[in-house]
mmCIF file of C-alpha atoms (C1' of nucleotides) in Angstrom:
data_model
loop_
_atom_site.group_PDB
_atom_site.id
_atom_site.type_symbol
_atom_site.label_atom_id
_atom_site.label_comp_id
_atom_site.label_asym_id
_atom_site.label_seq_id
_atom_site.Cartn_x
_atom_site.Cartn_y
_atom_site.Cartn_z
ATOM 1 C CA MET A 1 -25.749 -17.717 11.295
ATOM 2 C CA GLY A 2 -22.465 -17.380 13.040
ATOM 3 C CA ARG A 3 -19.120 -18.151 11.634
ATOM 4 C CA SER A 4 -18.418 -21.827 11.203
ATOM 5 C CA PRO A 5 -15.795 -23.247 13.544
ATOM 6 C CA CYS A 6 -12.233 -23.581 12.328
ATOM 7 C CA CYS A 7 -12.479 -27.325 12.437
ATOM 8 C CA ALA A 8 -14.880 -30.091 13.328
ATOM 9 C CA LYS A 9 -14.476 -30.402 17.039
ATOM 10 C CA VAL A 10 -16.307 -33.678 17.338
ATOM 11 C CA GLY A 11 -14.003 -36.363 18.660
ATOM 12 C CA LEU A 12 -11.075 -34.015 19.146
ATOM 13 C CA ASN A 13 -9.059 -33.665 22.319
ATOM 14 C CA ARG A 14 -9.162 -30.377 24.113
ATOM 15 C CA GLY A 15 -7.382 -28.853 27.043
ATOM 16 C CA ALA A 16 -3.877 -29.580 28.192
ATOM 17 C CA TRP A 17 -1.585 -31.467 25.871
ATOM 18 C CA THR A 18 -0.132 -34.771 26.961
ATOM 19 C CA ALA A 19 3.557 -35.606 26.650
ATOM 20 C CA GLN A 20 2.686 -38.137 23.997
ATOM 21 C CA GLU A 21 0.794 -35.585 21.924
ATOM 22 C CA ASP A 22 3.714 -33.212 22.236
ATOM 23 C CA ARG A 23 6.102 -35.878 21.033
ATOM 24 C CA ILE A 24 3.937 -36.774 18.065
ATOM 25 C CA LEU A 25 3.566 -33.142 17.049
ATOM 26 C CA ALA A 26 7.241 -32.300 17.486
ATOM 27 C CA ASP A 27 8.346 -35.400 15.594
ATOM 28 C CA TYR A 28 5.985 -34.669 12.740
ATOM 29 C CA ILE A 29 7.070 -31.058 12.386
ATOM 30 C CA ARG A 30 10.740 -31.993 12.555
ATOM 31 C CA ALA A 31 10.175 -34.452 9.760
ATOM 32 C CA HIS A 32 7.844 -32.400 7.574
ATOM 33 C CA GLY A 33 8.357 -28.810 8.601
ATOM 34 C CA GLU A 34 5.911 -26.200 9.810
ATOM 35 C CA GLY A 35 2.768 -25.192 7.982
ATOM 36 C CA GLY A 36 -0.277 -26.911 6.606
ATOM 37 C CA TRP A 37 -1.784 -26.785 10.044
ATOM 38 C CA ARG A 38 -5.248 -27.724 8.930
ATOM 39 C CA ASN A 39 -4.206 -31.111 7.666
ATOM 40 C CA LEU A 40 -1.376 -31.678 10.077
ATOM 41 C CA PRO A 41 -3.380 -33.376 12.842
ATOM 42 C CA LYS A 42 -4.794 -35.962 10.469
ATOM 43 C CA LYS A 43 -1.425 -36.665 8.892
ATOM 44 C CA ALA A 44 0.365 -36.779 12.230
ATOM 45 C CA GLY A 45 -2.330 -38.847 13.864
ATOM 46 C CA LEU A 46 -3.344 -36.283 16.445
ATOM 47 C CA LYS A 47 -6.849 -35.764 17.702
ATOM 48 C CA ARG A 48 -6.438 -32.006 17.802
ATOM 49 C CA CYS A 49 -7.481 -29.192 15.541
ATOM 50 C CA GLY A 50 -4.821 -27.548 13.409
ATOM 51 C CA LYS A 51 -5.082 -24.312 15.256
ATOM 52 C CA SER A 52 -4.361 -26.028 18.520
ATOM 53 C CA CYS A 53 -1.335 -27.771 17.001
ATOM 54 C CA ARG A 54 0.026 -24.525 15.694
ATOM 55 C CA LEU A 55 -0.365 -22.829 19.038
ATOM 56 C CA ARG A 56 1.263 -25.683 20.882
ATOM 57 C CA TRP A 57 4.208 -25.719 18.533
ATOM 58 C CA LEU A 58 4.750 -21.986 18.456
ATOM 59 C CA ASN A 59 4.366 -21.435 22.163
ATOM 60 C CA TYR A 60 5.934 -24.523 23.672
ATOM 61 C CA LEU A 61 7.531 -27.036 21.404
ATOM 62 C CA ARG A 62 9.418 -24.837 18.984
ATOM 63 C CA PRO A 63 13.172 -24.968 19.558
ATOM 64 C CA GLY A 64 14.651 -22.027 21.416
ATOM 65 C CA ILE A 65 11.600 -21.231 23.478
ATOM 66 C CA LYS A 66 12.417 -19.751 26.873
ATOM 67 C CA ARG A 67 9.969 -20.322 29.667
ATOM 68 C CA GLY A 68 9.531 -18.290 32.819
ATOM 69 C CA ASN A 69 12.199 -16.305 34.686
ATOM 70 C CA ILE A 70 11.728 -13.109 32.816
ATOM 71 C CA THR A 71 14.690 -10.974 33.740
ATOM 72 C CA ALA A 72 14.639 -7.392 34.935
ATOM 73 C CA ASP A 73 16.081 -6.307 31.599
ATOM 74 C CA GLU A 74 13.406 -8.145 29.723
ATOM 75 C CA GLU A 75 10.730 -6.657 31.905
ATOM 76 C CA GLU A 76 12.068 -3.192 31.378
ATOM 77 C CA LEU A 77 12.022 -3.740 27.652
ATOM 78 C CA ILE A 78 8.495 -5.093 27.799
ATOM 79 C CA VAL A 79 7.332 -2.019 29.654
ATOM 80 C CA ARG A 80 8.997 0.317 27.227
ATOM 81 C CA LEU A 81 7.790 -1.522 24.182
ATOM 82 C CA HIS A 82 4.298 -1.684 25.533
ATOM 83 C CA LYS A 83 4.389 2.039 26.065
ATOM 84 C CA LEU A 84 5.272 2.449 22.436
ATOM 85 C CA LEU A 85 3.354 -0.309 20.755
ATOM 86 C CA GLY A 86 0.442 -0.992 23.027
ATOM 87 C CA ASN A 87 -0.910 -4.516 23.118
ATOM 88 C CA ARG A 88 1.032 -5.630 20.065
ATOM 89 C CA TRP A 89 2.195 -8.724 21.808
ATOM 90 C CA SER A 90 3.671 -10.456 18.834
ATOM 91 C CA LEU A 91 5.738 -7.407 18.002
ATOM 92 C CA ILE A 92 6.902 -7.078 21.557
ATOM 93 C CA ALA A 93 7.733 -10.762 21.683
ATOM 94 C CA GLY A 94 9.736 -10.303 18.524
ATOM 95 C CA ARG A 95 12.083 -8.090 20.496
ATOM 96 C CA LEU A 96 12.635 -10.724 23.142
ATOM 97 C CA PRO A 97 14.384 -13.757 21.731
ATOM 98 C CA GLY A 98 12.799 -17.006 22.827
ATOM 99 C CA ARG A 99 9.730 -15.369 24.286
ATOM 100 C CA THR A 100 6.293 -15.869 22.836
ATOM 101 C CA ASP A 101 3.507 -13.394 22.436
ATOM 102 C CA ASN A 102 1.331 -15.453 24.723
ATOM 103 C CA GLU A 103 3.900 -15.393 27.475
ATOM 104 C CA ILE A 104 4.472 -11.674 27.165
ATOM 105 C CA LYS A 105 0.763 -11.069 27.187
ATOM 106 C CA ASN A 106 0.268 -13.197 30.280
ATOM 107 C CA TYR A 107 3.240 -11.623 31.964
ATOM 108 C CA TRP A 108 1.930 -8.191 31.259
ATOM 109 C CA ASN A 109 -1.572 -8.936 32.409
ATOM 110 C CA THR A 110 -0.514 -10.638 35.598
ATOM 111 C CA ILE A 111 2.711 -8.952 36.699
ATOM 112 C CA VAL A 112 3.568 -5.766 34.913
ATOM 113 C CA SER A 113 0.192 -4.118 34.655
ATOM 114 C CA LYS A 114 -0.209 -4.625 38.358
ATOM 115 C CA LYS A 115 3.128 -2.972 39.055
ATOM 116 C CA VAL A 116 2.286 -0.074 36.802
ATOM 117 C CA LYS A 117 -1.053 0.311 38.502
ATOM 118 C CA ASP A 118 0.502 0.182 41.958
ATOM 119 C CA GLN A 119 3.093 2.797 41.149
ATOM 120 C CA PRO A 120 2.619 5.921 43.274
ATOM 121 C CA LYS A 121 1.356 8.901 41.355
ATOM 122 C CA PRO A 122 4.065 11.468 40.644
ATOM 123 C CA SER A 123 4.360 14.181 43.226
ATOM 124 C CA LYS A 124 3.675 17.801 42.447
ATOM 125 C CA GLU A 125 7.418 18.500 42.447
ATOM 126 C CA THR A 126 8.060 15.699 40.001
ATOM 127 C CA LYS A 127 5.389 17.013 37.686
ATOM 128 C CA ILE A 128 6.876 20.493 37.742
ATOM 129 C CA MET A 129 10.341 19.127 37.114
ATOM 130 C CA LYS A 130 9.084 17.037 34.202
ATOM 131 C CA SER A 131 7.330 19.948 32.589
ATOM 132 C CA LYS A 132 10.529 21.984 32.848
ATOM 133 C CA ILE A 133 12.517 19.272 31.180
ATOM 134 C CA ILE A 134 9.993 18.977 28.397
ATOM 135 C CA ALA A 135 9.911 22.700 27.883
ATOM 136 C CA THR A 136 13.661 23.018 27.634
ATOM 137 C CA SER A 137 14.676 19.925 25.758
ATOM 138 C CA GLN A 138 14.106 18.160 22.479
ATOM 139 C CA PRO A 139 10.650 16.797 21.695
ATOM 140 C CA ALA A 140 8.715 15.297 24.514
ATOM 141 C CA THR A 141 7.979 11.745 23.629
ATOM 142 C CA GLN A 142 4.400 10.752 23.481
ATOM 143 C CA VAL A 143 3.237 7.860 21.463
ATOM 144 C CA VAL A 144 0.019 8.679 19.815
ATOM 145 C CA ARG A 145 -0.378 5.637 17.694
ATOM 146 C CA THR A 146 0.394 2.053 18.431
ATOM 147 C CA LYS A 147 0.086 0.471 15.036
ATOM 148 C CA ALA A 148 2.624 -2.214 14.442
ATOM 149 C CA LEU A 149 5.670 -0.725 12.897
ATOM 150 C CA LYS A 150 9.011 -2.108 12.118
ATOM 151 C CA CYS A 151 11.902 -1.593 9.862
ATOM 152 C CA SER A 152 15.473 -2.583 9.648
ATOM 153 C CA ARG A 153 17.317 0.676 9.525
ATOM 154 C CA VAL A 154 15.764 3.842 10.670
ATOM 155 C CA LEU A 155 16.684 7.280 11.620
ATOM 156 C CA PHE A 156 14.597 10.280 12.352
ATOM 157 C CA LEU A 157 13.125 12.720 10.028
ATOM 158 C CA ALA A 158 14.525 16.130 10.377
ATOM 159 C CA PRO A 159 13.728 17.887 13.585
ATOM 160 C CA PRO A 160 12.162 21.305 13.130
ATOM 161 C CA GLN A 161 15.391 23.204 13.534
ATOM 162 C CA ALA A 162 16.987 21.241 10.733
ATOM 163 C CA ARG A 163 14.174 21.082 8.265
ATOM 164 C CA PRO A 164 14.634 19.963 4.720
ATOM 165 C CA GLN A 165 14.798 22.352 1.873
ATOM 166 C CA VAL A 166 11.880 23.241 -0.308
ATOM 167 C CA VAL A 167 12.645 21.765 -3.681
ATOM 168 C CA PRO A 168 11.310 22.368 -7.154
ATOM 169 C CA GLN A 169 8.992 19.768 -8.564
ATOM 170 C CA GLN A 170 10.762 19.267 -11.848
ATOM 171 C CA GLN A 171 13.586 17.492 -10.165
ATOM 172 C CA GLN A 172 13.022 13.819 -10.753
ATOM 173 C CA HIS A 173 12.969 10.779 -8.538
ATOM 174 C CA HIS A 174 15.625 8.171 -8.573
ATOM 175 C CA ARG A 175 15.456 4.479 -8.269
ATOM 176 C CA PRO A 176 17.223 3.064 -5.311
ATOM 177 C CA ASP A 177 19.778 0.369 -5.735
ATOM 178 C CA THR A 178 20.058 1.030 -9.435
ATOM 179 C CA ASP A 179 20.666 4.738 -9.691
ATOM 180 C CA THR A 180 23.442 6.603 -8.096
ATOM 181 C CA ALA A 181 21.943 9.939 -7.405
ATOM 182 C CA THR A 182 24.067 12.991 -7.366
ATOM 183 C CA GLU A 183 23.950 15.938 -5.082
ATOM 184 C CA THR A 184 22.247 18.114 -7.636
ATOM 185 C CA ASP A 185 19.553 15.901 -9.077
ATOM 186 C CA ALA A 186 18.541 13.546 -6.372
ATOM 187 C CA ILE A 187 15.965 15.537 -4.528
ATOM 188 C CA PRO A 188 12.545 13.926 -4.302
ATOM 189 C CA VAL A 189 9.310 15.822 -4.617
ATOM 190 C CA VAL A 190 5.745 14.912 -4.069
ATOM 191 C CA LYS A 191 2.704 16.287 -5.690
ATOM 192 C CA ASN A 192 -0.524 16.925 -3.937
ATOM 193 C CA LYS A 193 -3.172 14.857 -5.684
ATOM 194 C CA ASN A 194 -5.777 17.460 -4.953
ATOM 195 C CA ALA A 195 -3.900 20.423 -6.267
ATOM 196 C CA ASP A 196 -1.170 21.106 -8.716
ATOM 197 C CA ALA A 197 0.902 23.014 -6.247
ATOM 198 C CA GLU A 198 4.361 21.851 -5.547
ATOM 199 C CA VAL A 199 4.861 20.288 -2.202
ATOM 200 C CA PRO A 200 8.029 20.807 -0.295
ATOM 201 C CA CYS A 201 9.628 17.616 0.731
ATOM 202 C CA LEU A 202 12.340 16.108 2.769
ATOM 203 C CA ALA A 203 15.646 16.320 1.076
ATOM 204 C CA GLY A 204 19.301 15.950 1.824
ATOM 205 C CA GLY A 205 20.925 18.636 3.887
ATOM 206 C CA GLU A 206 23.851 19.316 6.089
ATOM 207 C CA ASP A 207 22.122 18.937 9.360
ATOM 208 C CA HIS A 208 19.042 16.897 9.079
ATOM 209 C CA LEU A 209 18.861 13.373 10.176
ATOM 210 C CA ALA A 210 16.889 11.406 7.661
ATOM 211 C CA ILE A 211 19.571 8.991 6.754
ATOM 212 C CA ASP A 212 19.249 5.642 5.128
ATOM 213 C CA PHE A 213 15.908 4.617 6.436
ATOM 214 C CA ASP A 214 13.820 1.696 5.424
ATOM 215 C CA PHE A 215 10.328 1.455 6.713
ATOM 216 C CA GLY A 216 9.698 -2.136 5.821
ATOM 217 C CA ASP A 217 6.007 -2.832 6.022
ATOM 218 C CA ILE A 218 4.829 0.333 7.631
ATOM 219 C CA ASP A 219 1.647 1.617 6.180
ATOM 220 C CA LEU A 220 2.700 5.181 6.380
ATOM 221 C CA VAL A 221 -0.280 6.486 4.501
ATOM 222 C CA ASP A 222 -2.473 4.977 7.108
ATOM 223 C CA ILE A 223 -0.401 6.425 9.893
ATOM 224 C CA LEU A 224 -0.292 9.856 8.443
ATOM 225 C CA ASN A 225 -3.856 10.058 7.368
ATOM 226 C CA SER A 226 -5.104 8.808 10.664
ATOM 227 C CA ASP A 227 -3.259 11.311 12.768
ATOM 228 C CA LEU A 228 -2.640 14.254 10.561
ATOM 229 C CA PRO A 229 -4.745 17.340 10.275
ATOM 230 C CA ASP A 230 -7.153 17.254 7.357
ATOM 231 C CA ARG A 231 -5.114 19.627 5.288
ATOM 232 C CA PHE A 232 -2.424 17.023 4.892
ATOM 233 C CA HIS A 233 -4.660 14.277 3.649
ATOM 234 C CA GLY A 234 -4.437 13.176 0.085
ATOM 235 C CA PHE A 235 -0.719 13.546 -0.387
ATOM 236 C CA ASP A 236 1.243 10.899 -2.108
ATOM 237 C CA TYR A 237 3.164 9.789 0.883
ATOM 238 C CA CYS A 238 5.619 7.071 0.153
ATOM 239 C CA ASN A 239 6.538 4.483 2.637
ATOM 240 C CA TYR A 240 9.890 3.145 1.666
ATOM 241 C CA GLY A 241 12.974 5.098 1.332
ATOM 242 C CA SER A 242 16.601 5.613 1.519
ATOM 243 C CA TYR A 243 18.450 8.795 2.184
ATOM 244 C CA ASN A 244 22.026 9.363 2.933
ATOM 245 C CA ASN A 245 23.018 12.818 3.895
ATOM 246 C CA THR A 246 26.605 11.969 4.399
ATOM 247 C CA SER A 247 27.045 11.311 0.729
ATOM 248 C CA SER A 248 24.328 13.762 -0.242
ATOM 249 C CA THR A 249 22.311 11.188 -2.082
ATOM 250 C CA CYS A 250 18.786 9.990 -1.889
ATOM 251 C CA SER A 251 16.739 7.757 -4.059
ATOM 252 C CA ASN A 252 13.398 6.258 -4.676
ATOM 253 C CA SER A 253 11.284 4.153 -7.000
ATOM 254 C CA SER A 254 7.759 2.936 -7.228
ATOM 255 C CA SER A 255 8.419 -0.060 -5.048
ATOM 256 C CA LYS A 256 10.863 1.537 -2.718
ATOM 257 C CA GLN A 257 10.172 5.169 -2.751
ATOM 258 C CA ALA A 258 11.707 8.085 -1.087
ATOM 259 C CA MET A 259 9.873 9.447 1.824
ATOM 260 C CA MET A 260 8.406 12.795 1.115
ATOM 261 C CA PHE A 261 6.618 15.159 3.357
ATOM 262 C CA PRO A 262 5.216 18.604 3.111
ATOM 263 C CA GLU A 263 7.406 21.052 4.905
ATOM 264 C CA GLU A 264 4.642 22.198 7.177
ATOM 265 C CA MET A 265 4.191 18.663 8.330
ATOM 266 C CA VAL A 266 7.822 18.021 8.910
ATOM 267 C CA GLN A 267 7.971 21.100 11.051
ATOM 268 C CA SER A 268 5.676 19.641 13.596
ATOM 269 C CA TRP A 269 5.863 15.914 13.150
ATOM 270 C CA ASN A 270 8.654 13.508 13.701
ATOM 271 C CA PHE A 271 8.745 9.817 13.194
ATOM 272 C CA GLY A 272 10.787 7.755 15.487
ATOM 273 C CA GLY A 273 12.933 4.817 14.941
ATOM 274 C CA CYS A 274 16.178 3.643 16.241
ATOM 275 C CA VAL A 275 19.666 3.727 15.224
ATOM 276 C CA GLU A 276 21.722 1.193 13.441
ATOM 277 C CA ASP A 277 24.976 2.857 14.090
ATOM 278 C CA GLN A 278 24.844 5.106 17.062
ATOM 279 C CA ALA A 279 28.311 6.337 16.474
ATOM 280 C CA ASN A 280 26.936 8.299 13.552
ATOM 281 C CA VAL A 281 24.078 9.800 15.411
ATOM 282 C CA GLY A 282 24.167 13.489 15.856
ATOM 283 C CA PRO A 283 23.344 15.308 19.049
ATOM 284 C CA ASP A 284 19.792 16.079 17.949
ATOM 285 C CA LEU A 285 18.921 12.470 17.485
ATOM 286 C CA GLN A 286 20.655 11.408 20.646
ATOM 287 C CA SER A 287 18.434 13.739 22.570
ATOM 288 C CA LEU A 288 15.494 11.606 21.584
ATOM 289 C CA SER A 289 16.539 8.841 23.875
ATOM 290 C CA PRO A 290 15.311 6.627 25.476
ATOM 291 C CA PHE A 291 14.091 5.275 22.187
ATOM 292 C CA LEU A 292 17.517 4.928 20.780
ATOM 293 C CA ASP A 293 19.525 2.878 23.179
ATOM 294 C CA SER A 294 18.598 -0.741 23.612
ATOM 295 C CA THR A 295 16.847 -1.337 20.358
ATOM 296 C CA LYS A 296 19.667 -1.058 17.948
ATOM 297 C CA GLY A 297 18.704 -1.797 14.418
ATOM 298 C CA GLU A 298 15.032 -2.109 15.013
ATOM 299 C CA TRP A 299 12.092 0.136 14.572
ATOM 300 C CA LEU A 300 10.584 1.325 17.754
ATOM 301 C CA ALA A 301 8.581 4.443 17.912
ATOM 302 C CA GLY A 302 5.440 5.633 16.283
ATOM 303 C CA LYS A 303 4.848 9.279 15.907
ATOM 304 C CA ILE A 304 6.826 11.337 18.325
ATOM 305 C CA ILE A 305 5.695 14.801 19.105
ATOM 306 C "C1'" DA B 1 -4.895 -29.195 57.955
ATOM 307 C "C1'" DA B 2 -8.696 -27.495 55.373
ATOM 308 C "C1'" DA B 3 -11.290 -24.289 52.809
ATOM 309 C "C1'" DG B 4 -11.758 -20.432 50.159
ATOM 310 C "C1'" DA B 5 -9.591 -16.690 47.566
ATOM 311 C "C1'" DA B 6 -6.350 -15.147 44.452
ATOM 312 C "C1'" DT B 7 -3.175 -15.842 40.851
ATOM 313 C "C1'" DT B 8 -1.123 -17.945 36.906
ATOM 314 C "C1'" DC B 9 -0.873 -19.357 32.350
ATOM 315 C "C1'" DA B 10 -2.056 -22.809 28.670
ATOM 316 C "C1'" DA B 11 -5.487 -23.088 25.587
ATOM 317 C "C1'" DC B 12 -9.492 -21.550 23.192
ATOM 318 C "C1'" DC B 13 -12.187 -18.295 20.419
ATOM 319 C "C1'" DG B 14 -13.420 -14.998 16.966
ATOM 320 C "C1'" DC B 15 -11.877 -11.905 13.782
ATOM 321 C "C1'" DA B 16 -8.687 -9.790 10.464
ATOM 322 C "C1'" DA B 17 -5.170 -10.308 7.253
ATOM 323 C "C1'" DT B 18 -3.003 -12.893 3.904
ATOM 324 C "C1'" DT B 19 -2.533 -16.427 0.531
ATOM 325 C "C1'" DC B 20 -4.230 -19.391 -2.893
ATOM 326 C "C1'" DA B 21 -6.965 -21.259 -6.673
ATOM 327 C "C1'" DC C 1 -10.843 -10.135 -9.638
ATOM 328 C "C1'" DT C 2 -13.171 -12.899 -6.312
ATOM 329 C "C1'" DG C 3 -14.199 -16.072 -2.886
ATOM 330 C "C1'" DA C 4 -12.432 -19.761 -0.099
ATOM 331 C "C1'" DA C 5 -8.885 -21.435 2.722
ATOM 332 C "C1'" DT C 6 -5.325 -20.628 5.793
ATOM 333 C "C1'" DT C 7 -2.640 -18.187 9.062
ATOM 334 C "C1'" DG C 8 -1.801 -14.942 12.709
ATOM 335 C "C1'" DC C 9 -3.226 -12.078 16.387
ATOM 336 C "C1'" DG C 10 -5.204 -10.345 20.656
ATOM 337 C "C1'" DG C 11 -8.839 -11.007 24.092
ATOM 338 C "C1'" DT C 12 -10.751 -14.199 27.135
ATOM 339 C "C1'" DT C 13 -11.548 -18.365 29.778
ATOM 340 C "C1'" DG C 14 -11.045 -21.702 33.188
ATOM 341 C "C1'" DA C 15 -8.296 -25.487 35.278
ATOM 342 C "C1'" DA C 16 -4.365 -25.879 38.084
ATOM 343 C "C1'" DT C 17 -1.604 -23.983 41.444
ATOM 344 C "C1'" DT C 18 -0.381 -21.014 45.205
ATOM 345 C "C1'" DC C 19 -1.510 -18.118 48.925
ATOM 346 C "C1'" DT C 20 -4.166 -16.649 52.899
ATOM 347 C "C1'" DT C 21 -7.034 -17.229 56.680
#
DNA sequence: AAAGAATTCAACCGCAATTCA
DNA sequence: CTGAATTGCGGTTGAATTCTT
């Protein structure tokens, strides 16, 4: 047996929506609000399934929807976001006010992917030049994972040359928002579940860049465990955090924990994001452009190596 | 002008994730 | 805690439109 359909399709309209159907749907949602899609058609008097109503509202009737005429800037952003996020259309659309995931997806499949495909392959000279740049500059950017990631305020973990200190385990965690950690006691540690050994972790320091980050709904454990070498599996990675190296404080709690990484991992792995206040970004972080320019205040990158 | 090919994009589908009872 | 219901997402389809011959 297959899965039962989302709704009884008998007697329901399909295909293109009429102006009258649009009006009925829009009027109903304005009066009663969004949601309850399953029962909406019956209540509104529409011969459509709830799923169809939802799609129509979200993609076409919702106020503020932009249609067509995607600008060069928007296209550039789409290309860059797609490079980072893959086919996460809803996430990409979230970066483009008024655009829907369906439109972005269609645009990509019809216009952009074609352009990308038609682009001439880089010449030998270009390849050599690129490899020189990579060899002599800050981390080459290569997105390895495209899982949906977002957060409100993000900076980078410490680059290798500005690694965090190794800290003793007995130093305790702090709760964010409630505790005011001091320079001496606010260093987080993480314990390897599989061994009692202390695990070095990211901590405040003069140079490193892990400042005031908030990973929102990132499933960092998933990210790390999926991409990391086996030896790093099983750590108690935490996925929410807040550091502030300018005031030498950091904090964590069970619900919003500090981000902690084994030193060995931090040496070779960086996690990207973007910058809320670029004025405070140091030269190391700035070198990680282009991820940091047009996406102010929003999470962008996955793992950057 | 007509026919066929190519393109576009709104809508559908199935599945996964989330919420609810 | 569990299963059902609901919502959200990405892939795909196919009718309508545009382009080419």
